[in-house]
Amino acid sequence: MSTLVKAPKNGSLAKTNSGSLTGTFPTWSSWIDDLFNNDLPSIFRPNFNTGLSLPMVNIIELDDAYHVEMAVPGMKKSDFHIEIDNQVLSISSEIENNEETNEDNYTRREFGYASFKRSFSLPETVEEDKIKANYVDGILKLELPKKEEAKRQPPRKINIS
């Protein structure tokens, strides 16, 4: 599971359990990412297709909100399932494609299936009731507004008495 925090230099957004007594363990999501990105010999990577594809995500923190952008071209708005459960934002999709062609002397049938699910732990500063999402030109964008008390305040001058 990933967390909406500043990403370390290695690009990973996965949160580890660094505060626990049992040590630091990778999260399930980061372990899967590592398995498919690092543990396979390079000769398998270009041709290895598991049907599991994790879209790339950009997370931007502004003074008043977080913006999440996910590149998922070729989909429709109705293909996405976005939900929040116990401060966890999940974005998922399942697409099934079946095509059959009947000609005089042959039948061609092709089918495909693709799915993904990305989950992020939301900070307590996000106003869950005001999250908005839109999908334009292959980019899914979510705006996660911050609670008023979490918004960055402009500097104020303090007078000396």
N, CA and C atoms as an extended XYZ file, in Angstrom:
483
Properties=species:S:1:pos:R:3:atomname:S:1:resname:S:1:resid:I:1 pbc="F F F"
N         0.844       -1.165        0.000 N   MET     1
C         0.000        0.000        0.000 CA  MET     1
C         0.885        1.223        0.000 C   MET     1
N         0.500        2.204       -0.733 N   SER     2
C         1.292        3.419       -0.841 CA  SER     2
C         0.695        4.505        0.037 C   SER     2
N         1.498        5.503        0.337 N   THR     3
C         1.066        6.598        1.184 CA  THR     3
C         1.315        7.907        0.467 C   THR     3
N         0.417        8.861        0.621 N   LEU     4
C         0.582       10.163        0.009 CA  LEU     4
C         1.566       10.977        0.824 C   LEU     4
N         2.829       10.767        0.561 N   VAL     5
C         3.910       11.489        1.213 CA  VAL     5
C         4.959       11.783        0.159 C   VAL     5
N         5.951       12.582        0.513 N   LYS     6
C         7.031       12.853       -0.423 CA  LYS     6
C         7.782       11.568       -0.699 C   LYS     6
N         8.037       11.315       -1.979 N   ALA     7
C         8.694       10.079       -2.377 CA  ALA     7
C        10.193       10.177       -2.156 C   ALA     7
N        10.811        9.087       -1.689 N   PRO     8
C        12.258        9.073       -1.575 CA  PRO     8
C        12.899        9.078       -2.965 C   PRO     8
N        14.200        9.254       -3.019 N   LYS     9
C        14.917        9.382       -4.283 CA  LYS     9
C        14.758        8.167       -5.186 C   LYS     9
N        14.493        6.990       -4.621 N   ASN    10
C        14.352        5.805       -5.456 CA  ASN    10
C        13.010        5.744       -6.171 C   ASN    10
N        12.110        6.692       -5.929 N   GLY    11
C        10.844        6.785       -6.633 CA  GLY    11
C         9.720        5.974       -6.020 C   GLY    11
N         9.982        5.218       -4.988 N   SER    12
C         8.956        4.383       -4.380 CA  SER    12
C         8.034        5.226       -3.511 C   SER    12
N         6.728        4.984       -3.651 N   LEU    13
C         5.749        5.668       -2.813 CA  LEU    13
C         5.233        4.756       -1.717 C   LEU    13
N         5.821        3.570       -1.595 N   ALA    14
C         5.343        2.608       -0.616 CA  ALA    14
C         5.797        2.993        0.778 C   ALA    14
N         4.890        2.857        1.740 N   LYS    15
C         5.199        3.155        3.135 CA  LYS    15
C         5.634        1.868        3.822 C   LYS    15
N         6.659        1.963        4.619 N   THR    16
C         7.103        0.805        5.375 CA  THR    16
C         6.708        0.974        6.826 C   THR    16
N         6.769       -0.094        7.575 N   ASN    17
C         6.373       -0.092        8.975 CA  ASN    17
C         7.568        0.234        9.853 C   ASN    17
N         8.187        1.376        9.643 N   SER    18
C         9.426        1.687       10.348 CA  SER    18
C         9.219        1.922       11.837 C   SER    18
N         8.000        2.191       12.272 N   GLY    19
C         7.777        2.445       13.676 CA  GLY    19
C         7.429        1.207       14.469 C   GLY    19
N         7.345        0.053       13.840 N   SER    20
C         6.922       -1.140       14.561 CA  SER    20
C         8.104       -1.784       15.269 C   SER    20
N         7.789       -2.626       16.238 N   LEU    21
C         8.820       -3.306       17.009 CA  LEU    21
C         9.423       -4.468       16.244 C   LEU    21
N         8.722       -4.956       15.239 N   THR    22
C         9.190       -6.122       14.507 CA  THR    22
C        10.153       -5.759       13.396 C   THR    22
N        10.465       -4.500       13.219 N   GLY    23
C        11.409       -4.114       12.179 CA  GLY    23
C        10.704       -3.496       10.989 C   GLY    23
N        11.444       -3.291        9.943 N   THR    24
C        10.918       -2.666        8.745 CA  THR    24
C        10.664       -3.727        7.690 C   THR    24
N         9.431       -3.829        7.244 N   PHE    25
C         9.059       -4.792        6.225 CA  PHE    25
C         8.420       -4.055        5.068 C   PHE    25
N         8.656       -4.504        3.838 N   PRO    26
C         8.006       -3.844        2.708 CA  PRO    26
C         6.509       -4.139        2.725 C   PRO    26
N         5.747       -3.231        2.182 N   THR    27
C         4.315       -3.465        2.090 CA  THR    27
C         4.047       -4.427        0.944 C   THR    27
N         2.858       -4.988        0.905 N   TRP    28
C         2.481       -5.939       -0.128 CA  TRP    28
C         2.633       -5.324       -1.512 C   TRP    28
N         2.167       -4.093       -1.689 N   SER    29
C         2.249       -3.415       -2.975 CA  SER    29
C         3.690       -3.226       -3.425 C   SER    29
N         4.568       -2.789       -2.525 N   SER    30
C         5.959       -2.572       -2.923 CA  SER    30
C         6.652       -3.898       -3.211 C   SER    30
N         6.275       -4.946       -2.503 N   TRP    31
C         6.857       -6.253       -2.757 CA  TRP    31
C         6.481       -6.740       -4.149 C   TRP    31
N         5.215       -6.569       -4.528 N   ILE    32
C         4.767       -6.966       -5.868 CA  ILE    32
C         5.493       -6.134       -6.928 C   ILE    32
N         5.583       -4.805       -6.703 N   ASP    33
C         6.307       -3.947       -7.644 CA  ASP    33
C         7.743       -4.443       -7.815 C   ASP    33
N         8.417       -4.749       -6.706 N   ASP    34
C         9.792       -5.223       -6.770 CA  ASP    34
C         9.882       -6.558       -7.503 C   ASP    34
N         8.931       -7.435       -7.258 N   LEU    35
C         8.944       -8.743       -7.900 CA  LEU    35
C         8.895       -8.606       -9.412 C   LEU    35
N         7.982       -7.783       -9.915 N   PHE    36
C         7.829       -7.663      -11.356 CA  PHE    36
C         8.828       -6.713      -11.991 C   PHE    36
N         9.427       -5.824      -11.230 N   ASN    37
C        10.364       -4.869      -11.812 CA  ASN    37
C        11.820       -5.282      -11.657 C   ASN    37
N        12.173       -6.004      -10.596 N   ASN    38
C        13.579       -6.236      -10.323 CA  ASN    38
C        13.993       -7.703      -10.314 C   ASN    38
N        13.107       -8.617       -9.944 N   ASP    39
C        13.520       -9.988       -9.714 CA  ASP    39
C        13.549      -10.854      -10.977 C   ASP    39
N        13.023      -10.349      -12.081 N   LEU    40
C        13.047      -11.132      -13.305 CA  LEU    40
C        14.299      -10.785      -14.101 C   LEU    40
N        14.936      -11.784      -14.702 N   PRO    41
C        16.070      -11.469      -15.566 CA  PRO    41
C        15.613      -10.542      -16.691 C   PRO    41
N        16.500       -9.682      -17.146 N   SER    42
C        16.124       -8.670      -18.127 CA  SER    42
C        15.636       -9.270      -19.439 C   SER    42
N        16.039      -10.488      -19.773 N   ILE    43
C        15.578      -11.076      -21.034 CA  ILE    43
C        14.087      -11.396      -20.998 C   ILE    43
N        13.502      -11.555      -19.788 N   PHE    44
C        12.084      -11.856      -19.683 CA  PHE    44
C        11.202      -10.618      -19.649 C   PHE    44
N        11.731       -9.506      -19.218 N   ARG    45
C        10.900       -8.321      -19.003 CA  ARG    45
C        10.149       -7.848      -20.242 C   ARG    45
N        10.779       -7.724      -21.429 N   PRO    46
C        10.032       -7.197      -22.564 CA  PRO    46
C         8.870       -8.085      -22.997 C   PRO    46
N         8.981       -9.405      -22.820 N   ASN    47
C         7.955      -10.314      -23.311 CA  ASN    47
C         7.082      -10.892      -22.205 C   ASN    47
N         7.298      -10.488      -20.990 N   PHE    48
C         6.576      -11.060      -19.865 CA  PHE    48
C         5.289      -10.283      -19.652 C   PHE    48
N         4.149      -10.887      -19.920 N   ASN    49
C         2.866      -10.216      -19.781 CA  ASN    49
C         1.980      -11.043      -18.869 C   ASN    49
N         1.699      -10.532      -17.699 N   THR    50
C         0.905      -11.266      -16.725 CA  THR    50
C        -0.551      -10.828      -16.706 C   THR    50
N        -0.918       -9.803      -17.488 N   GLY    51
C        -2.248       -9.232      -17.382 CA  GLY    51
C        -2.331       -8.244      -16.232 C   GLY    51
N        -1.271       -8.135      -15.453 N   LEU    52
C        -1.212       -7.208      -14.326 CA  LEU    52
C        -0.398       -6.011      -14.769 C   LEU    52
N        -1.017       -4.869      -14.806 N   SER    53
C        -0.328       -3.664      -15.232 CA  SER    53
C        -0.642       -2.566      -14.229 C   SER    53
N         0.386       -1.994      -13.641 N   LEU    54
C         0.176       -0.918      -12.683 CA  LEU    54
C         0.475        0.405      -13.362 C   LEU    54
N        -0.552        1.214      -13.583 N   PRO    55
C        -0.322        2.506      -14.214 CA  PRO    55
C         0.565        3.390      -13.347 C   PRO    55
N         1.352        4.213      -14.004 N   MET    56
C         2.220        5.149      -13.308 CA  MET    56
C         1.370        6.256      -12.701 C   MET    56
N         1.787        6.727      -11.534 N   VAL    57
C         1.026        7.730      -10.799 CA  VAL    57
C         1.937        8.888      -10.424 C   VAL    57
N         1.441       10.097      -10.611 N   ASN    58
C         2.112       11.299      -10.106 CA  ASN    58
C         1.288       11.822       -8.945 C   ASN    58
N         1.957       12.140       -7.841 N   ILE    59
C         1.279       12.725       -6.686 CA  ILE    59
C         1.954       14.050       -6.389 C   ILE    59
N         1.149       15.101       -6.386 N   ILE    60
C         1.663       16.451       -6.182 CA  ILE    60
C         0.994       17.031       -4.945 C   ILE    60
N         1.792       17.545       -4.015 N   GLU    61
C         1.234       18.190       -2.838 CA  GLU    61
C         1.314       19.698       -3.027 C   GLU    61
N         0.168       20.345       -2.947 N   LEU    62
C         0.076       21.799       -2.982 CA  LEU    62
C        -0.298       22.286       -1.589 C   LEU    62
N        -0.364       23.585       -1.410 N   ASP    63
C        -0.705       24.139       -0.099 CA  ASP    63
C        -2.086       23.719        0.376 C   ASP    63
N        -3.045       23.577       -0.562 N   ASP    64
C        -4.422       23.320       -0.160 CA  ASP    64
C        -4.955       21.944       -0.556 C   ASP    64
N        -4.157       21.147       -1.295 N   ALA    65
C        -4.666       19.853       -1.758 CA  ALA    65
C        -3.532       18.973       -2.257 C   ALA    65
N        -3.861       17.683       -2.426 N   TYR    66
C        -3.006       16.746       -3.137 CA  TYR    66
C        -3.649       16.522       -4.496 C   TYR    66
N        -2.831       16.370       -5.521 N   HIS    67
C        -3.333       16.028       -6.852 CA  HIS    67
C        -2.707       14.702       -7.249 C   HIS    67
N        -3.558       13.772       -7.664 N   VAL    68
C        -3.107       12.460       -8.106 CA  VAL    68
C        -3.433       12.359       -9.588 C   VAL    68
N        -2.434       12.022      -10.394 N   GLU    69
C        -2.622       11.862      -11.829 CA  GLU    69
C        -2.153       10.465      -12.216 C   GLU    69
N        -3.013        9.757      -12.960 N   MET    70
C        -2.704        8.388      -13.360 CA  MET    70
C        -2.885        8.269      -14.873 C   MET    70
N        -1.860        7.796      -15.568 N   ALA    71
C        -1.917        7.620      -17.012 CA  ALA    71
C        -2.562        6.275      -17.333 C   ALA    71
N        -3.781        6.317      -17.879 N   VAL    72
C        -4.518        5.104      -18.230 CA  VAL    72
C        -5.267        5.333      -19.548 C   VAL    72
N        -4.529        5.408      -20.660 N   PRO    73
C        -5.173        5.695      -21.946 CA  PRO    73
C        -6.038        4.536      -22.437 C   PRO    73
N        -6.989        4.879      -23.291 N   GLY    74
C        -7.830        3.866      -23.929 CA  GLY    74
C        -8.963        3.347      -23.079 C   GLY    74
N        -9.256        4.002      -21.985 N   MET    75
C       -10.328        3.545      -21.104 CA  MET    75
C       -11.467        4.552      -21.113 C   MET    75
N       -12.574        4.162      -20.515 N   LYS    76
C       -13.720        5.052      -20.346 CA  LYS    76
C       -13.890        5.337      -18.857 C   LYS    76
N       -14.607        6.416      -18.557 N   LYS    77
C       -14.856        6.753      -17.146 CA  LYS    77
C       -15.518        5.592      -16.417 C   LYS    77
N       -16.400        4.894      -17.094 N   SER    78
C       -17.133        3.803      -16.453 CA  SER    78
C       -16.251        2.587      -16.144 C   SER    78
N       -15.034        2.550      -16.678 N   ASP    79
C       -14.125        1.427      -16.415 CA  ASP    79
C       -13.463        1.501      -15.040 C   ASP    79
N       -13.514        2.669      -14.392 N   PHE    80
C       -12.813        2.873      -13.129 CA  PHE    80
C       -13.719        2.640      -11.925 C   PHE    80
N       -13.116        2.129      -10.866 N   HIS    81
C       -13.780        1.982       -9.568 CA  HIS    81
C       -12.884        2.701       -8.560 C   HIS    81
N       -13.414        3.787       -7.987 N   ILE    82
C       -12.649        4.561       -7.019 CA  ILE    82
C       -13.426        4.554       -5.718 C   ILE    82
N       -12.764        4.135       -4.645 N   GLU    83
C       -13.452        4.096       -3.361 CA  GLU    83
C       -12.488        4.403       -2.224 C   GLU    83
N       -13.084        4.831       -1.116 N   ILE    84
C       -12.324        5.093        0.106 CA  ILE    84
C       -12.896        4.209        1.192 C   ILE    84
N       -12.006        3.506        1.886 N   ASP    85
C       -12.415        2.657        2.994 CA  ASP    85
C       -11.349        2.761        4.077 C   ASP    85
N       -11.730        3.283        5.226 N   ASN    86
C       -10.827        3.380        6.371 CA  ASN    86
C        -9.538        4.132        6.011 C   ASN    86
N        -9.698        5.291        5.404 N   GLN    87
C        -8.602        6.177        4.997 CA  GLN    87
C        -7.670        5.557        3.959 C   GLN    87
N        -8.167        4.608        3.173 N   VAL    88
C        -7.412        4.019        2.078 CA  VAL    88
C        -8.159        4.310        0.782 C   VAL    88
N        -7.495        5.022       -0.125 N   LEU    89
C        -8.051        5.337       -1.439 CA  LEU    89
C        -7.628        4.235       -2.392 C   LEU    89
N        -8.599        3.591       -3.047 N   SER    90
C        -8.304        2.524       -4.005 CA  SER    90
C        -8.846        2.907       -5.371 C   SER    90
N        -8.005        2.734       -6.379 N   ILE    91
C        -8.377        2.983       -7.767 CA  ILE    91
C        -8.150        1.672       -8.497 C   ILE    91
N        -9.210        1.153       -9.126 N   SER    92
C        -9.069       -0.128       -9.808 CA  SER    92
C        -9.860       -0.125      -11.111 C   SER    92
N        -9.562       -1.124      -11.944 N   SER    93
C       -10.265       -1.288      -13.205 CA  SER    93
C       -10.139       -2.726      -13.667 C   SER    93
N       -11.192       -3.212      -14.302 N   GLU    94
C       -11.174       -4.521      -14.951 CA  GLU    94
C       -11.790       -4.348      -16.322 C   GLU    94
N       -11.085       -4.810      -17.348 N   ILE    95
C       -11.591       -4.709      -18.717 CA  ILE    95
C       -11.505       -6.086      -19.346 C   ILE    95
N       -12.607       -6.498      -19.933 N   GLU    96
C       -12.655       -7.772      -20.627 CA  GLU    96
C       -13.052       -7.497      -22.063 C   GLU    96
N       -12.325       -8.095      -23.007 N   ASN    97
C       -12.586       -7.851      -24.415 CA  ASN    97
C       -12.736       -9.190      -25.123 C   ASN    97
N       -13.874       -9.405      -25.764 N   ASN    98
C       -14.110      -10.615      -26.546 CA  ASN    98
C       -14.469      -10.213      -27.961 C   ASN    98
N       -13.828      -10.853      -28.935 N   GLU    99
C       -14.079      -10.535      -30.339 CA  GLU    99
C       -14.160      -11.834      -31.114 C   GLU    99
N       -15.186      -11.972      -31.942 N   GLU   100
C       -15.340      -13.179      -32.735 CA  GLU   100
C       -15.694      -12.782      -34.153 C   GLU   100
N       -15.023      -13.416      -35.135 N   THR   101
C       -15.278      -13.166      -36.545 CA  THR   101
C       -15.622      -14.496      -37.200 C   THR   101
N       -16.753      -14.541      -37.863 N   ASN   102
C       -17.160      -15.753      -38.584 CA  ASN   102
C       -17.130      -15.461      -40.083 C   ASN   102
N       -16.306      -16.184      -40.810 N   GLU   103
C       -16.230      -16.102      -42.262 CA  GLU   103
C       -16.731      -17.428      -42.827 C   GLU   103
N       -16.712      -17.552      -44.134 N   ASP   104
C       -17.227      -18.762      -44.773 CA  ASP   104
C       -16.550      -20.044      -44.290 C   ASP   104
N       -15.218      -20.022      -44.234 N   ASN   105
C       -14.531      -21.270      -43.923 CA  ASN   105
C       -13.710      -21.234      -42.631 C   ASN   105
N       -13.881      -20.192      -41.803 N   TYR   106
C       -13.138      -20.177      -40.536 CA  TYR   106
C       -13.843      -19.282      -39.519 C   TYR   106
N       -13.496      -19.522      -38.286 N   THR   107
C       -13.951      -18.680      -37.177 CA  THR   107
C       -12.715      -18.224      -36.417 C   THR   107
N       -12.626      -16.923      -36.176 N   ARG   108
C       -11.516      -16.372      -35.393 CA  ARG   108
C       -12.113      -15.785      -34.121 C   ARG   108
N       -11.556      -16.204      -33.008 N   ARG   109
C       -12.045      -15.724      -31.721 CA  ARG   109
C       -10.861      -15.260      -30.886 C   ARG   109
N       -10.907      -14.019      -30.432 N   GLU   110
C        -9.863      -13.476      -29.585 CA  GLU   110
C       -10.497      -12.894      -28.333 C   GLU   110
N        -9.780      -13.006      -27.238 N   PHE   111
C       -10.279      -12.428      -25.999 CA  PHE   111
C        -9.094      -11.918      -25.195 C   PHE   111
N        -9.384      -10.989      -24.322 N   GLY   112
C        -8.343      -10.432      -23.484 CA  GLY   112
C        -8.929       -9.935      -22.174 C   GLY   112
N        -8.077       -9.806      -21.205 N   TYR   113
C        -8.488       -9.351      -19.888 CA  TYR   113
C        -7.349       -8.539      -19.289 C   TYR   113
N        -7.678       -7.397      -18.728 N   ALA   114
C        -6.666       -6.577      -18.068 CA  ALA   114
C        -7.270       -5.981      -16.811 C   ALA   114
N        -6.449       -5.855      -15.780 N   SER   115
C        -6.939       -5.248      -14.548 CA  SER   115
C        -5.771       -4.632      -13.792 C   SER   115
N        -6.101       -3.713      -12.908 N   PHE   116
C        -5.119       -3.143      -12.002 CA  PHE   116
C        -5.840       -2.638      -10.775 C   PHE   116
N        -5.067       -2.453       -9.712 N   LYS   117
C        -5.583       -1.826       -8.495 CA  LYS   117
C        -4.415       -1.125       -7.817 C   LYS   117
N        -4.593        0.156       -7.548 N   ARG   118
C        -3.606        0.937       -6.810 CA  ARG   118
C        -4.290        1.450       -5.562 C   ARG   118
N        -3.622        1.350       -4.423 N   SER   119
C        -4.176        1.803       -3.151 CA  SER   119
C        -3.195        2.737       -2.469 C   SER   119
N        -3.739        3.760       -1.806 N   PHE   120
C        -2.933        4.765       -1.140 CA  PHE   120
C        -3.527        5.061        0.230 C   PHE   120
N        -2.689        5.083        1.238 N   SER   121
C        -3.121        5.505        2.571 CA  SER   121
C        -3.243        7.021        2.564 C   SER   121
N        -4.402        7.507        2.942 N   LEU   122
C        -4.620        8.948        2.963 CA  LEU   122
C        -4.173        9.535        4.290 C   LEU   122
N        -3.520       10.684        4.245 N   PRO   123
C        -3.208       11.356        5.514 CA  PRO   123
C        -4.501       11.850        6.149 C   PRO   123
N        -4.483       12.027        7.447 N   GLU   124
C        -5.667       12.504        8.157 CA  GLU   124
C        -6.058       13.913        7.745 C   GLU   124
N        -5.183       14.610        7.068 N   THR   125
C        -5.442       15.992        6.669 CA  THR   125
C        -6.343       16.107        5.444 C   THR   125
N        -6.671       15.001        4.775 N   VAL   126
C        -7.512       15.038        3.572 CA  VAL   126
C        -8.987       15.046        3.954 C   VAL   126
N        -9.755       15.925        3.296 N   GLU   127
C       -11.211       15.962        3.468 CA  GLU   127
C       -11.820       14.938        2.521 C   GLU   127
N       -12.084       13.752        3.024 N   GLU   128
C       -12.547       12.640        2.194 CA  GLU   128
C       -13.858       12.950        1.470 C   GLU   128
N       -14.744       13.718        2.075 N   ASP   129
C       -16.047       14.013        1.472 CA  ASP   129
C       -15.955       14.950        0.274 C   ASP   129
N       -14.824       15.608        0.075 N   LYS   130
C       -14.691       16.589       -0.998 CA  LYS   130
C       -13.747       16.149       -2.117 C   LYS   130
N       -13.381       14.873       -2.153 N   ILE   131
C       -12.495       14.374       -3.204 CA  ILE   131
C       -13.248       14.379       -4.534 C   ILE   131
N       -12.561       14.853       -5.583 N   LYS   132
C       -13.147       14.915       -6.925 CA  LYS   132
C       -12.252       14.145       -7.890 C   LYS   132
N       -12.873       13.555       -8.917 N   ALA   133
C       -12.120       12.828       -9.934 CA  ALA   133
C       -12.666       13.181      -11.313 C   ALA   133
N       -11.756       13.238      -12.294 N   ASN   134
C       -12.188       13.369      -13.685 CA  ASN   134
C       -11.211       12.628      -14.579 C   ASN   134
N       -11.674       12.298      -15.777 N   TYR   135
C       -10.875       11.521      -16.727 CA  TYR   135
C       -10.945       12.209      -18.085 C   TYR   135
N        -9.798       12.720      -18.540 N   VAL   136
C        -9.739       13.434      -19.813 CA  VAL   136
C        -8.455       13.029      -20.541 C   VAL   136
N        -8.584       12.699      -21.813 N   ASP   137
C        -7.434       12.402      -22.678 CA  ASP   137
C        -6.488       11.359      -22.093 C   ASP   137
N        -7.038       10.303      -21.512 N   GLY   138
C        -6.228        9.205      -20.998 CA  GLY   138
C        -5.588        9.433      -19.643 C   GLY   138
N        -5.916       10.556      -18.984 N   ILE   139
C        -5.352       10.853      -17.665 CA  ILE   139
C        -6.487       10.927      -16.652 C   ILE   139
N        -6.406       10.073      -15.631 N   LEU   140
C        -7.345       10.127      -14.517 CA  LEU   140
C        -6.751       11.075      -13.483 C   LEU   140
N        -7.507       12.110      -13.117 N   LYS   141
C        -7.027       13.106      -12.154 CA  LYS   141
C        -7.946       13.118      -10.944 C   LYS   141
N        -7.341       13.092       -9.768 N   LEU   142
C        -8.082       13.203       -8.522 CA  LEU   142
C        -7.561       14.404       -7.756 C   LEU   142
N        -8.482       15.142       -7.175 N   GLU   143
C        -8.106       16.250       -6.297 CA  GLU   143
C        -8.541       15.872       -4.897 C   GLU   143
N        -7.588       15.873       -3.968 N   LEU   144
C        -7.837       15.518       -2.581 CA  LEU   144
C        -7.599       16.761       -1.733 C   LEU   144
N        -8.661       17.546       -1.467 N   PRO   145
C        -8.477       18.787       -0.704 CA  PRO   145
C        -8.065       18.508        0.734 C   PRO   145
N        -7.262       19.431        1.257 N   LYS   146
C        -6.830       19.324        2.650 CA  LYS   146
C        -7.867       19.995        3.545 C   LYS   146
N        -7.932       19.528        4.787 N   LYS   147
C        -8.774       20.179        5.782 CA  LYS   147
C        -8.235       21.580        6.031 C   LYS   147
N        -9.112       22.467        6.442 N   GLU   148
C        -8.741       23.874        6.619 CA  GLU   148
C        -7.539       24.039        7.546 C   GLU   148
N        -7.513       23.302        8.646 N   GLU   149
C        -6.412       23.453        9.597 CA  GLU   149
C        -5.085       22.912        9.054 C   GLU   149
N        -5.128       22.110        7.995 N   ALA   150
C        -3.899       21.545        7.433 CA  ALA   150
C        -3.337       22.383        6.291 C   ALA   150
N        -4.122       23.332        5.798 N   LYS   151
C        -3.649       24.160        4.696 CA  LYS   151
C        -2.523       25.067        5.161 C   LYS   151
N        -1.572       25.245        4.304 N   ARG   152
C        -0.441       26.100        4.630 CA  ARG   152
C        -0.904       27.549        4.702 C   ARG   152
N        -0.568       28.176        5.784 N   GLN   153
C        -0.952       29.570        6.002 CA  GLN   153
C         0.162       30.484        5.507 C   GLN   153
N        -0.221       31.655        5.005 N   PRO   154
C         0.825       32.596        4.558 CA  PRO   154
C         1.602       33.102        5.770 C   PRO   154
N         2.832       33.498        5.542 N   PRO   155
C         3.612       34.026        6.687 CA  PRO   155
C         2.960       35.282        7.245 C   PRO   155
N         3.057       35.441        8.534 N   ARG   156
C         2.490       36.651        9.149 CA  ARG   156
C         3.594       37.328        9.935 C   ARG   156
N         3.492       38.619        9.994 N   LYS   157
C         4.498       39.416       10.671 CA  LYS   157
C         4.141       39.476       12.145 C   LYS   157
N         5.136       39.336       12.987 N   ILE   158
C         4.949       39.432       14.439 CA  ILE   158
C         5.649       40.714       14.899 C   ILE   158
N         4.876       41.578       15.510 N   ASN   159
C         5.412       42.842       16.013 CA  ASN   159
C         6.086       42.634       17.366 C   ASN   159
N         7.136       43.344       17.555 N   ILE   160
C         7.869       43.291       18.821 CA  ILE   160
C         7.320       44.396       19.715 C   ILE   160
N         6.944       44.045       20.925 N   SER   161
C         6.380       45.068       21.841 CA  SER   161
C         7.429       45.656       22.745 C   SER   161
